[in-house]
mmCIF file of C-alpha atoms in Angstrom:
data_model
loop_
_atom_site.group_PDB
_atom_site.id
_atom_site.type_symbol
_atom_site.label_atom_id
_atom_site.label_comp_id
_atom_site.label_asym_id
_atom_site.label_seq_id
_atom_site.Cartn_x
_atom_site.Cartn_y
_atom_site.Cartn_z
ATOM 1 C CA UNK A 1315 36.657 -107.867 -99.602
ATOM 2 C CA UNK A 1316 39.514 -107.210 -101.850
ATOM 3 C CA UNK A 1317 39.527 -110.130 -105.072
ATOM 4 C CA UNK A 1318 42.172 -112.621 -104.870
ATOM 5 C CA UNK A 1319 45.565 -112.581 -107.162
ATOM 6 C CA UNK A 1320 45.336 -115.947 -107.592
ATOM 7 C CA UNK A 1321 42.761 -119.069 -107.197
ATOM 8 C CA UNK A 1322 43.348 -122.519 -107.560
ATOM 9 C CA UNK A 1323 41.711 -123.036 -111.170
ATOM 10 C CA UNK A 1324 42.425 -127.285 -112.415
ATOM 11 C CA UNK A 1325 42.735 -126.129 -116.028
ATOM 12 C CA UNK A 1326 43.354 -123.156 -118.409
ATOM 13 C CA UNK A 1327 39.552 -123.105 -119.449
ATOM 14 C CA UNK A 1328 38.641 -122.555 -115.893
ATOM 15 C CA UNK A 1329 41.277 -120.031 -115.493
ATOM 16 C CA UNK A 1330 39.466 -118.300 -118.232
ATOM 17 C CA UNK A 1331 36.280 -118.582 -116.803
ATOM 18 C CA UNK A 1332 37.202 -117.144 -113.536
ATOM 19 C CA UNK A 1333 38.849 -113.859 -115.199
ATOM 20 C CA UNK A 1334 35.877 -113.268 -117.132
ATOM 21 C CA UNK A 1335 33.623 -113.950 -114.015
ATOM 22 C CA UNK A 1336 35.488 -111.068 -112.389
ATOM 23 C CA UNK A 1337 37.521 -112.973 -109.832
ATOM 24 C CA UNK A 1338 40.942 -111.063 -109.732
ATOM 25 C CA UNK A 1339 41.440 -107.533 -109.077
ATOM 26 C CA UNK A 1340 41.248 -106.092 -113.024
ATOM 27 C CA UNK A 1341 38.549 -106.160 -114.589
ATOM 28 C CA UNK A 1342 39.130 -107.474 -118.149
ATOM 29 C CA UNK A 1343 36.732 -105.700 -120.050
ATOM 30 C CA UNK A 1344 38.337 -102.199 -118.873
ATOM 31 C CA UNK A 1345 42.081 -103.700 -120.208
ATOM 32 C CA UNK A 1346 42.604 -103.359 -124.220
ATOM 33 C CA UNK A 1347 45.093 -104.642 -126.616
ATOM 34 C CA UNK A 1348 46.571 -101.276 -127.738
ATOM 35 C CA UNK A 1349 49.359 -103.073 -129.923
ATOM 36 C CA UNK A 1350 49.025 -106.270 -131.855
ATOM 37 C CA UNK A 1351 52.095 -108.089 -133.755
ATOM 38 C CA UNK A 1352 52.586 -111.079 -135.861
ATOM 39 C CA UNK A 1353 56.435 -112.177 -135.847
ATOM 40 C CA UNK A 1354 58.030 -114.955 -138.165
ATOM 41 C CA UNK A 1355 61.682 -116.022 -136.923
ATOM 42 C CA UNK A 1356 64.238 -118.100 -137.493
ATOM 43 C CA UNK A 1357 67.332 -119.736 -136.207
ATOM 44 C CA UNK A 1358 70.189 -121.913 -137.145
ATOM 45 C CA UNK A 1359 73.212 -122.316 -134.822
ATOM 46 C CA UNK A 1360 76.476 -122.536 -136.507
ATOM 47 C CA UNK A 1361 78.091 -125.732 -137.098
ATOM 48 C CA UNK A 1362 74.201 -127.383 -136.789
ATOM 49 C CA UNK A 1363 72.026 -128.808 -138.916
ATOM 50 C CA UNK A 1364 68.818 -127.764 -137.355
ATOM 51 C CA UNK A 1365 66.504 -124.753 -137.936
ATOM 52 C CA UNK A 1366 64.407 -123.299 -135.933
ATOM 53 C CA UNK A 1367 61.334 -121.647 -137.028
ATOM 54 C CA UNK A 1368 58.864 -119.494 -134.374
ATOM 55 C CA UNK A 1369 56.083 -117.549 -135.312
ATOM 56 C CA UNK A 1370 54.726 -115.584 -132.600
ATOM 57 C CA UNK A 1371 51.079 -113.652 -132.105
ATOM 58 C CA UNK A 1372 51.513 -110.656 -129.146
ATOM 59 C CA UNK A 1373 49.567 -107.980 -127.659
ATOM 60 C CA UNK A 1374 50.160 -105.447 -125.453
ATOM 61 C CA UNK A 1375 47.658 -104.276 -122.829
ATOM 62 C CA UNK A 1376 49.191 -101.277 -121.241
ATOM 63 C CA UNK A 1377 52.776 -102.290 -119.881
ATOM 64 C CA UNK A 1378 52.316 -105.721 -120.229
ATOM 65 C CA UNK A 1379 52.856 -108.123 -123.520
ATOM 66 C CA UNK A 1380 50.666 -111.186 -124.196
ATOM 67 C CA UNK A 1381 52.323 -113.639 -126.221
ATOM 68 C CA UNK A 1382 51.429 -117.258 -127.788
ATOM 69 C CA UNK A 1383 53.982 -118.965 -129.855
ATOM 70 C CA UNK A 1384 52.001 -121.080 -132.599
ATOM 71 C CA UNK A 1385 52.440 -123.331 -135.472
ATOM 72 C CA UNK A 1386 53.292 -122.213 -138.972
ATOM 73 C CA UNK A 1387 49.333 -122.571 -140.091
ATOM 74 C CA UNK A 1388 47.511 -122.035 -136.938
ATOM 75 C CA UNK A 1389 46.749 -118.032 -137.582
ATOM 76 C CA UNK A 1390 47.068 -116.198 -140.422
ATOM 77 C CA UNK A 1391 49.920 -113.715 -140.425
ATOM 78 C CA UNK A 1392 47.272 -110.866 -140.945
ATOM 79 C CA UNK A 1393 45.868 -112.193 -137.580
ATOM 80 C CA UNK A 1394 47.431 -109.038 -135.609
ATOM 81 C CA UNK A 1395 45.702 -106.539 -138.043
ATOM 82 C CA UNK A 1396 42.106 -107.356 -136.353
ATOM 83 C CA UNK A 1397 42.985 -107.538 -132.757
ATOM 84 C CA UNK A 1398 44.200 -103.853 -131.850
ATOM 85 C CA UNK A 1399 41.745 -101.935 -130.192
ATOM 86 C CA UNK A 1400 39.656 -104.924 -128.414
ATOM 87 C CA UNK A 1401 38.961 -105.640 -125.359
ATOM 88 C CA UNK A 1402 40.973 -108.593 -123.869
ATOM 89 C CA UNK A 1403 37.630 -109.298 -122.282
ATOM 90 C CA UNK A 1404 36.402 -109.992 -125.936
ATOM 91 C CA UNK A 1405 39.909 -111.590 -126.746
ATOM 92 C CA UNK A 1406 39.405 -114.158 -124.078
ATOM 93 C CA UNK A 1407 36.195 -114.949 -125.946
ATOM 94 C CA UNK A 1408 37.854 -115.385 -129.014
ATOM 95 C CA UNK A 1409 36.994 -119.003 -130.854
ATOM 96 C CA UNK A 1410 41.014 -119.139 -131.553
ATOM 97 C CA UNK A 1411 42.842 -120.585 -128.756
ATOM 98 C CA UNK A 1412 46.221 -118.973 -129.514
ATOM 99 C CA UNK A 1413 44.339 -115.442 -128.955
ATOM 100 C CA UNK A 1414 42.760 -116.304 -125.948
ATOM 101 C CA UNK A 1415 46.449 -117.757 -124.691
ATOM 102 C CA UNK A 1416 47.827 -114.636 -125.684
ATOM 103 C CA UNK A 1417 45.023 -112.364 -124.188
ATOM 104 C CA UNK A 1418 45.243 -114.357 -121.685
ATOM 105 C CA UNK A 1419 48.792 -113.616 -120.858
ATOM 106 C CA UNK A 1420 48.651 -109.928 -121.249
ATOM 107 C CA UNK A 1421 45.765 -109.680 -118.710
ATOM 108 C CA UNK A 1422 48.116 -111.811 -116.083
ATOM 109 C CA UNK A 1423 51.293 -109.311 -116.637
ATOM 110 C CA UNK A 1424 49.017 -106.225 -116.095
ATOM 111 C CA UNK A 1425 47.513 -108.484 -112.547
ATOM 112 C CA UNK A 1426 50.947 -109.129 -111.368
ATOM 113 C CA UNK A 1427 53.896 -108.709 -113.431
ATOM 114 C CA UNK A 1428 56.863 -110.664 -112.774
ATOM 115 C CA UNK A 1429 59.161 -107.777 -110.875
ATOM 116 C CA UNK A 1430 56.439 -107.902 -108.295
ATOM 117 C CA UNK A 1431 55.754 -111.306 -107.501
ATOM 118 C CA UNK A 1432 56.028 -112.831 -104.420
ATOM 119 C CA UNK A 1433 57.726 -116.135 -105.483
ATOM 120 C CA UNK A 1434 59.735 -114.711 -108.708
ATOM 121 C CA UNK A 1435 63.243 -114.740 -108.496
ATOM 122 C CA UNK A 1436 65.308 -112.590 -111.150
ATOM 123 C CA UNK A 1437 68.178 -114.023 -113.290
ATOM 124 C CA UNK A 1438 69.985 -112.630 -115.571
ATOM 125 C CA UNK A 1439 71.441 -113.894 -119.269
ATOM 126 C CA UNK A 1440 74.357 -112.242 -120.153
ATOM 127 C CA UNK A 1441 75.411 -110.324 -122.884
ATOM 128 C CA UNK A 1442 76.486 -112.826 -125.659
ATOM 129 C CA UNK A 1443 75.801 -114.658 -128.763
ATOM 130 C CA UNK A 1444 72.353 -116.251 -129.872
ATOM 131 C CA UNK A 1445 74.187 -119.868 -128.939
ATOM 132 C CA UNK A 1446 75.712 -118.155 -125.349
ATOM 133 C CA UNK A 1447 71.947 -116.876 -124.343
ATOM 134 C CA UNK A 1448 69.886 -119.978 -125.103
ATOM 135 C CA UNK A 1449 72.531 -122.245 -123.362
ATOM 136 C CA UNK A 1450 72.158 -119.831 -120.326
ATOM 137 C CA UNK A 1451 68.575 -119.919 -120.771
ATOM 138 C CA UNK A 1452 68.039 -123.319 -120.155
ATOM 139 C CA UNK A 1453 70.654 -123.820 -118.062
ATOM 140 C CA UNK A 1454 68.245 -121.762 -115.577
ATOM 141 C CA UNK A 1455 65.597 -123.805 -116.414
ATOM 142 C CA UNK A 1456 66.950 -127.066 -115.269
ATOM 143 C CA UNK A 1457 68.914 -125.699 -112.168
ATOM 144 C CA UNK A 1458 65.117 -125.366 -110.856
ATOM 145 C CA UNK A 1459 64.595 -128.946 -110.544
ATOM 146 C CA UNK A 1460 67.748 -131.638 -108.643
ATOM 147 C CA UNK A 1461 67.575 -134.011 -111.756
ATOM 148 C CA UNK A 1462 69.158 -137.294 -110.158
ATOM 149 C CA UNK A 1463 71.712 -139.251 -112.021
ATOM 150 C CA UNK A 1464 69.728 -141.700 -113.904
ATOM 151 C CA UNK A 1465 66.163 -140.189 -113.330
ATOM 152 C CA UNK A 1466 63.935 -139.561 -116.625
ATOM 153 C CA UNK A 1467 63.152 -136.266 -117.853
ATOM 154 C CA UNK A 1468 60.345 -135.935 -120.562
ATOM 155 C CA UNK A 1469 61.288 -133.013 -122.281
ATOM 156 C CA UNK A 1470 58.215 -131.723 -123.982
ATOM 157 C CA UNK A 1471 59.125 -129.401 -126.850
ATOM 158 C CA UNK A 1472 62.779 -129.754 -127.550
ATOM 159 C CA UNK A 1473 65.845 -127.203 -128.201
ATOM 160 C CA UNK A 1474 69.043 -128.494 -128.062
ATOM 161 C CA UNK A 1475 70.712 -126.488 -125.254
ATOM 162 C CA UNK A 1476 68.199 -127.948 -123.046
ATOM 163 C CA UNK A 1477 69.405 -131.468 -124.091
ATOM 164 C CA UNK A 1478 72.518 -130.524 -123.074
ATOM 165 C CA UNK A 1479 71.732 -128.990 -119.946
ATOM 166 C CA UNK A 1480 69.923 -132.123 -118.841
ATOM 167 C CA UNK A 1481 72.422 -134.515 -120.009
ATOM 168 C CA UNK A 1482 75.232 -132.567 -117.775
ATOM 169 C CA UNK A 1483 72.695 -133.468 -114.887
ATOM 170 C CA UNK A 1484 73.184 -136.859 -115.552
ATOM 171 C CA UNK A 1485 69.758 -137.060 -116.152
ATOM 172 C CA UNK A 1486 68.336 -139.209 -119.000
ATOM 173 C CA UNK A 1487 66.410 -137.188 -121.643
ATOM 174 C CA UNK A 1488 62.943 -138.611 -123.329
ATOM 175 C CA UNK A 1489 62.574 -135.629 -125.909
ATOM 176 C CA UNK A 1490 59.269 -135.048 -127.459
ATOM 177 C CA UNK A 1491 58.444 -132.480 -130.011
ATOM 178 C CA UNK A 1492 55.117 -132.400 -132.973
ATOM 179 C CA UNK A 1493 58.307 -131.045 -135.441
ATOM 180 C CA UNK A 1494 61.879 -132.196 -134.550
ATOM 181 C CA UNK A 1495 62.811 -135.742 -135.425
ATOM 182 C CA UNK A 1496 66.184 -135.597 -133.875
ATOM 183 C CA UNK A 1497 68.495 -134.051 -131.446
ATOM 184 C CA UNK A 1498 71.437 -132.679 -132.547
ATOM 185 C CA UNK A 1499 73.545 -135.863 -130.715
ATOM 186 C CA UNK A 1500 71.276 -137.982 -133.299
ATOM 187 C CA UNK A 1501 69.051 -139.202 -130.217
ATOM 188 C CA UNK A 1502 65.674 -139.846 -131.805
ATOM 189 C CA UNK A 1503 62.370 -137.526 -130.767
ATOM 190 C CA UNK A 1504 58.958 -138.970 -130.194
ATOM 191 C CA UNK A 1505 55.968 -136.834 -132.176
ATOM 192 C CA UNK A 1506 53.667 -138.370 -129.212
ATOM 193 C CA UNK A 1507 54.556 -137.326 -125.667
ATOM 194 C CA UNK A 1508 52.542 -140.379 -123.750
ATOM 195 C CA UNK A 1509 55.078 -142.435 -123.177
ATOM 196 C CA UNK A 1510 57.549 -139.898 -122.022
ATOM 197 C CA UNK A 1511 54.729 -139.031 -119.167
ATOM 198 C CA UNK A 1512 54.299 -142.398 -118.086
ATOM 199 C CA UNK A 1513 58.345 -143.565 -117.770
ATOM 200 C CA UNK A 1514 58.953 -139.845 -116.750
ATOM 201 C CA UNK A 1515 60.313 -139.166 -113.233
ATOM 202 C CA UNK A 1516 60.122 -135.378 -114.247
ATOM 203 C CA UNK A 1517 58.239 -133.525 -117.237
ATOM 204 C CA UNK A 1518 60.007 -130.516 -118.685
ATOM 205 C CA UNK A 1519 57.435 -128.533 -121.271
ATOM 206 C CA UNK A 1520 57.966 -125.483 -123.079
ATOM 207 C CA UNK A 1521 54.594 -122.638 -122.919
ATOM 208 C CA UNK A 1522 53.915 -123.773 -126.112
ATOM 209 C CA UNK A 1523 51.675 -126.822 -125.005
ATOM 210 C CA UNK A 1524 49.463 -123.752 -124.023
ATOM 211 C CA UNK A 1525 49.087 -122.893 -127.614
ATOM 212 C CA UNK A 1526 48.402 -126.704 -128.801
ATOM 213 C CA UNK A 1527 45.793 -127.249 -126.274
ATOM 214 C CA UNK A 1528 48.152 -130.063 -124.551
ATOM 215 C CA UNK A 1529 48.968 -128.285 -121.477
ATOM 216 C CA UNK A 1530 45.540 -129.244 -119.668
ATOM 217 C CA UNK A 1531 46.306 -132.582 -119.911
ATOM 218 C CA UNK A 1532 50.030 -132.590 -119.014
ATOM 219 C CA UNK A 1533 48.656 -130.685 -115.685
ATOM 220 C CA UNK A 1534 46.471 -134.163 -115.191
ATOM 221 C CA UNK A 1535 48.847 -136.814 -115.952
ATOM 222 C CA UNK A 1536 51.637 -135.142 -113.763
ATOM 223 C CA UNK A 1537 48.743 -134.652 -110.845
ATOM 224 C CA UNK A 1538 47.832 -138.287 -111.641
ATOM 225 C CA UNK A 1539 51.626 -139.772 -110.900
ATOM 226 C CA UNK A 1540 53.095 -136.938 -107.927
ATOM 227 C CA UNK A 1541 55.924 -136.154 -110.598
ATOM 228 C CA UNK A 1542 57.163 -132.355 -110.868
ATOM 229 C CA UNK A 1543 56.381 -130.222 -113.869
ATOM 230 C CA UNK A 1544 58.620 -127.601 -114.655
ATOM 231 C CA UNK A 1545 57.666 -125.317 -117.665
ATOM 232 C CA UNK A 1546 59.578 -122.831 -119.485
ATOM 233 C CA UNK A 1547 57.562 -120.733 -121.023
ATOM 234 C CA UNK A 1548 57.958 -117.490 -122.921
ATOM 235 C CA UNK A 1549 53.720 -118.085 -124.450
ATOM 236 C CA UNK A 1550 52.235 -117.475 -121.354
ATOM 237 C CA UNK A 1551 55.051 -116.912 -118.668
ATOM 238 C CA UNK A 1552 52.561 -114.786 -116.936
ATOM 239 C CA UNK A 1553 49.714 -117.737 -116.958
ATOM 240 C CA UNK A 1554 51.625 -120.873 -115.971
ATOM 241 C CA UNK A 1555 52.799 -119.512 -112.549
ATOM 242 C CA UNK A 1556 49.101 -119.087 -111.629
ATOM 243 C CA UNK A 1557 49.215 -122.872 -111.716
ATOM 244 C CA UNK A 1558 51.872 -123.168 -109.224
ATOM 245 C CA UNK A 1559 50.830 -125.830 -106.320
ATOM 246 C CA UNK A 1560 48.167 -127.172 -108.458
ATOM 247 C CA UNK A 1561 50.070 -129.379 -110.628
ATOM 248 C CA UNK A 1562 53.269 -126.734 -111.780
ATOM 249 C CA UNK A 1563 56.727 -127.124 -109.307
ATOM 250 C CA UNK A 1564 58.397 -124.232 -110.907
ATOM 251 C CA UNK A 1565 58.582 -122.160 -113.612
ATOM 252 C CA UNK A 1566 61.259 -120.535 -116.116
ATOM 253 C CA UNK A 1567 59.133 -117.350 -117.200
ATOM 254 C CA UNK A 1568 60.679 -115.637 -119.890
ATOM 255 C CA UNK A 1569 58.256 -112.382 -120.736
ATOM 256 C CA UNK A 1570 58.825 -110.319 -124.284
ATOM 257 C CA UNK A 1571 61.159 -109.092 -125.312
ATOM 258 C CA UNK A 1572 62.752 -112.661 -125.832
ATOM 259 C CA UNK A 1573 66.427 -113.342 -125.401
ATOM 260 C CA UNK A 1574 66.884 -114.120 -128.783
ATOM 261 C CA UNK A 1575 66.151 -110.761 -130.191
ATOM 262 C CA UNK A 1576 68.561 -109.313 -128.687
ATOM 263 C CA UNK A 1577 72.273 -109.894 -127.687
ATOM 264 C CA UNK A 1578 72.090 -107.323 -124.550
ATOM 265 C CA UNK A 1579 71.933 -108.600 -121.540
ATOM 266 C CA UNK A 1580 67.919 -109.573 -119.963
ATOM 267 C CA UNK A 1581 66.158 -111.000 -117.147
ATOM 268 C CA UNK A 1582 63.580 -113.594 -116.933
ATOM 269 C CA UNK A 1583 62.069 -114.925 -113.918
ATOM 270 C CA UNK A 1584 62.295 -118.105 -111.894
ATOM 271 C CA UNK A 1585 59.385 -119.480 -110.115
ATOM 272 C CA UNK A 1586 59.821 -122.333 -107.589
#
């Protein structure tokens, strides 16, 4: 019998457990991370006051990219001069949870990569300015929910275009982020996201709670209260569709090459 593309796994250590049990059709320890980088960016919009800073650990496994957006301190930046070479068997194994993320990623683009999913949809950004792109980013990211006038959105990792997106929805905007203190409209941000996911009528998190470890237990609370999750995610936008029906509405999956390194125009992929 042919192995499944997808199971029905509660968290991401499960998930993990199933690839390395040999449940899907690759087997991991036969995939390698040919290509390992460490990238440090920045980004200030003009006439703003805030920057934003992204580090980002990726590997590549044959066509597809792994990639797991961290903290300043979490790795090293000589972290990507170890990894080439290895199994992502071995990287799923790794005691650093970014690598597994990011391991973890690559193996799901080389299982089904976004142009051939089922339930992907493509959309395009256009050609345009770093401001332009991230506005039309996120605009796609809330046109996959209806946001009612009035509802609550915990937004769980905050840019500013995504603010703005929900606020033309009428919806009201509970922002949460471990590193932003304000929005840009001087609305204040919450370093604890708990009370956003009890008030919330829907939760909005970025990929990133894959890196933290906090993505587990959004998937439980969101379970607990029937209230859709919607995740953008470039870390892991080939791991948090496989979560789709099982605690994920829809997804905003944004593979590497990101938007913001380049001012061509690029797809990424909606999941509903």
């Amino acid at each position: 019998m042919a192995k499944p593309n997808s199971i029905a796994a509660a968290s991401v250590g499960e998930l993990i457990k199933a690839v390395l049990g040999g449940a899907y059709t690759l087997d991991p320890t036969e995939l390698f991370a040919t290509g390992a980088m460490w990238i440090a960016q920045s980004t200030k919009f003009p006439g703003t006051t805030q920057l934003y800073r992204n580090y980002y650990l990726l590997l590549r496994s044959g066509s597809a990219f792994g990639a797991c957006c961290v903290e300043r301190d979490d790795l090293p930046a000589l972290v990507a001069e170890d990894l080439a070479g290895a199994s992502l068997a071995s990287l799923l194994a790794d005691p650093r949870l970014p690598v597994r993320i990011a391991a973890l990623d690559a193996y799901f683009g080389s299982v089904e990569p976004h142009r051939d999913a089922a339930r992907a949809t493509p959309w395009q950004l256009p050609l345009g300015t770093p401001h332009d792109r991230a506005l039309a980013r996120d605009r796609a990211i809330v046109s996959l929910l209806k946001i009612e006038p009035g509802q609550q959105v915990a937004l769980i990792g905050v840019v500013n275009p995504l603010v703005q997106a929900i606020r033309e929805q009428r919806g009201v905007c509970l922002p949460c982020d471990f590193n932003l203190r304000q929005t840009q409209w001087g609305d204040p941000v919450s370093n604890t996201m708990e009370p956003a996911l009890d008030a919330a009528d829907v939760v909005i998190a970025t990929g990133m709670t894959l890196s933290n470890g906090s993505f587990d237990h959004i998937l439980e609370r969101v379970r607990a209260r029937s209230v859709p999750l919607v995740v953008y995610a470039q870390t892991g936008s080939s791991i948090v569709p496989q979560f789709l029906d099982h605690g994920v509405t829809a997804v905003s999956a944004e593979p590497f090459p990101f938007s913001q390194f380049s001012a061509e125009p690029s797809v990424l992929y909606r999941y509903q």
